[in-house]
Amino acid sequence: MSIVLTSIVALAHDPVLRTSQYAHTSWRLQDGVFNGIPTAIVQTADGYLWIGTTSGLVRFDGVRFVPWTPPPEGSALSKGVYALGASRDGSLWIGASDMMRWKDGKLSSYPNLDARINAILDDPAGGVWATRSRFQDGQGPLCHFSDEAVKCFGPRDGISIPYAGALSRDSSGNLWLGGSGGFARGKPGSFETFVPPALKPLEQLGGVGAFAEGSNGSMLIGMVQSGPNMGLQQFKEGHWSSFTSDGLDGETIQVSNMLTDRAGTVWIGTVSQGLCVVRDRRSDYYRSSDGLSGNVIRAIYEDRENNIWVVTSGGLDRFRIPKVLTFSSREGMSSDYAGSVLAATDGNVWVGNHDALDEIHEGSVSSIREAQGLPGRRVTVLLEDHLGRLWVGADNTLSVREGGKFHTLLRSDGGPIGTLQSLIEDRNDDLWGILAPSLSRLMHIHGVTVQEETVGAVGSHISSIAADPAGGIAVGFRSGETATYRDGLLRMAIPKANGTTYQLQQTSDNHLLVLSSAQLTGWQNGRPQRLEPKNGLPCDVPFTFIVDKQKTLWLYSSCGLIAIDDRELQRWWADPKAKLQYSLFDSFDGVQAAQTSFTPGASEAPDGKLWFVNGAVAQMIDPKNLPRNALAPPVHIENLIVDGKSYPPLQALRLPPLGHDLEIDYTALSLAVPQKVQFRYRLEGRDKDWQDPGTRRQAFYTDLSPGRYQFHVIASNNDGVWNSSGASLEFAVEPALYQTWWLRTAAIIAALAIIAWVIRRRMQVVAASMQARLLERLDERERIARELHDTLLQGILSASLQLEVADRQIAEDGAAKPLVHRVSNLLRQLADESRHAVRGLRFRYSEEENLEHALTQISKDLATPNGVKSHVVVEGTPRLLRSVVRDEIYRISAEALANAFRHAHASTVEAVLEYGRTRFRLLVRDDGQGIDPEVLRAGREGHFGLSGMRERARKIGARLKIRTAAGAGTEIDLIVPSSAAFERPDPHGPVYWIARLYSRLSRP
């Protein structure tokens, strides 16, 4: 942007500045921020402000006053603090009934120094200097304090004053100390004492109370008593003279404190007359009637951001230079009813006020009233024409000021023009004015001719006018329409807007800005577009606006003064939805925006300064020389609070377990405008991204899990300068007993053991149930076998014997002989098959006989008659199978082998037993003719081998697959999960070890 931010010092030299124009904040005793009367002030290296009181110390971060609780050895502070000092090593020096030093969390003292400390001054070489009184050791009123030693200076060193209070150092390094009867100047080993003649008769009743370095090598010396050759004196090269400036006679004031700030302004604290400020040989007072907390000044201090702090008997005050200066009756304006402002080309600024026309010239405010020729009291409109003449509306008149005199224009009938609320000059140098009350009439002034013209329909109300660069004027109506008026013709320019049109301005790039009661609208090529919060602006409709020579748009709005530079404006013209960058000057910067009834409400001076009025005061901002706070604020973490209990912010802090609410208090020490300090923080271990709390100075977390965390906070000052390093704190949340790793591990082991026990118990129950069902099935099979043997088989055998008897009785050539032979053979075959079935129903191999041996025996029995090669292969380490599962596997394998030997016409049959960690597998394969697909699907009529194998596999939770192809043999693949197949878990698997652990734990 075209806004230039400079140091605060630059603006301090502006002669316009008066003490009443500083931004002033006051904290009073009745506000409850101090327990005692403030006495001293200092800023330590960490950025904190310390205020000494009659009852102790208070620390201030710009927002919070925190009473300081000293360790037990600091009990003397409760009797009062008289002086404070800060050294470059970060120490806070506390002057009370003795000297104390607070550094790195430790309080040390110099107990053998029985004296009152009155002032403390940092020594660039190390340590501090201090003045004292009420001492009895005779060593003198000036002492130097270092880490261990104290050395005092007195009469032997050239210091002959009995005690000292004031202490200062000049640019040459000389120390100045003052007290009753005079002052001393010099360096260790070469002090010289001076006694002003006026002080000699007073002895102990008066003395030198303050020093401040003046101009041209002089020293300003303030005395606590006023009178001839007293008060504020100037001392140079051994000569005395009374100090005088515009508005100040030095002999009339009683000086208690003084400070020359970095801009050269002298701040003078008085015994009872408040504050006197001298800049550029001009002075003014600031007292309790102006808002000062008290008229008794006890200390004046300038912090590192150039804020001036004043300690009074009634509290604490802060003065800082704002970005926007205000001119009111306190600065000499005639009244606080400023309704219009005009910055003229000659450098003068004219303000239309209620009782006068005010003029601001080089910092001086003067007023022209009726007695000085103003043709009225209430000044309304102001205008500077192309000839540099000033036009002034006063009451119901319009006058032009030339040669210091006003010439009033009259209507053709000799009457006054009437009350004007707006006045402009068009491209042809004619003047146009809106009369009040606003109707459809305009006042047209051509040269000295005044005529009234009706513009718009009867009953319409004109609310704003502006010069049209193309000629004529632009006219805005209360109904919202905007038109052009040229050569007596009114042409509608844009449609009806939302609300009354208050201000019109044609920009240099041929755009039209229209301010109505509801919005600020831009028009380009006949299309409207709103400038509003959707574009990123902090608030809506401004009271007035102005485009300066740099093409920056300034909006005087309810939330402050908004500046949008030309580059951002062009972005908006190109994209009405664009999010714009802007600068905001709010109430903390001095802005007091409000509506005014007359024009102009804003004006730009030749030097680029912008002036605004709000119906009460005039305000000025200098975009080229804005004060800027360039110091990044120190950031501190102050406190941690867990469920209401506070913990100091120590590194590696360990917080108790089961904390519900955690609050982390932090601060940033920018004391200029602490309300605008912005923060960002992140808790590593919890937050993934930076959190943006705005100006809030606390972070809140709930139910943090046990573990280590690091809290990091950064901050920016009021001008957006960030301290990106910030402050950080590592801490840990302790786990509760049930949150410890070893207890969680034990709980997991116990849970696994319980699960293992449940699984094992379940397996035992299932196995027992299966065993019981198997035994029942076996008993039933044996019963069926007995029944078959005792009935069917015996019947077949009996029939076979009867046929054999019959066969012997039939002749060899008998016709029935062949038939009897066939029936007898069938009966013998049926008997063999019945015996085989009964044997199968009754067969149960021994538990001691392993599956490999059983299958080998079956293969031998079946292979020998057919001449088929067979063998059994075992893979893996054999493990004990559950009896129920083992029996079913045996029967499936027996059926598979029988089918292979009897029906496959194979040359080789192989059985594979695989003992795996996760399964048991039985694979029976041959190289025979294969199984017909229809037989594989539906089985052979009258045979139930395949279906029986499938049923047995389902019963034990196994998976049975049959793979076959014509001429390629058959594979029967049975897979049983290890949890169902084996009696015990895999000795190399986790279940085995959990079960083993369970077994050990369950032993008595």
mmCIF file of C-alpha atoms in Angstrom, residues 39-41 81-85 93-96 117-120:
data_model
loop_
_atom_site.group_PDB
_atom_site.id
_atom_site.type_symbol
_atom_site.label_atom_id
_atom_site.label_comp_id
_atom_site.label_asym_id
_atom_site.label_seq_id
_atom_site.Cartn_x
_atom_site.Cartn_y
_atom_site.Cartn_z
ATOM 1 C CA THR A 39 5.774 5.007 43.947
ATOM 2 C CA ALA A 40 8.138 3.692 41.248
ATOM 3 C CA ILE A 41 8.189 1.948 37.875
ATOM 4 C CA VAL A 81 9.102 0.205 47.707
ATOM 5 C CA TYR A 82 10.702 3.582 46.980
ATOM 6 C CA ALA A 83 12.760 2.906 43.869
ATOM 7 C CA LEU A 84 13.086 0.336 41.105
ATOM 8 C CA GLY A 85 15.831 -0.368 38.608
ATOM 9 C CA TRP A 93 16.703 -4.051 41.664
ATOM 10 C CA ILE A 94 14.332 -3.113 44.454
ATOM 11 C CA GLY A 95 14.965 -0.119 46.657
ATOM 12 C CA ALA A 96 13.218 -0.205 50.007
ATOM 13 C CA ILE A 117 17.038 3.747 48.551
ATOM 14 C CA ASN A 118 15.572 6.691 46.614
ATOM 15 C CA ALA A 119 16.639 6.145 42.978
ATOM 16 C CA ILE A 120 18.323 3.393 40.956
#
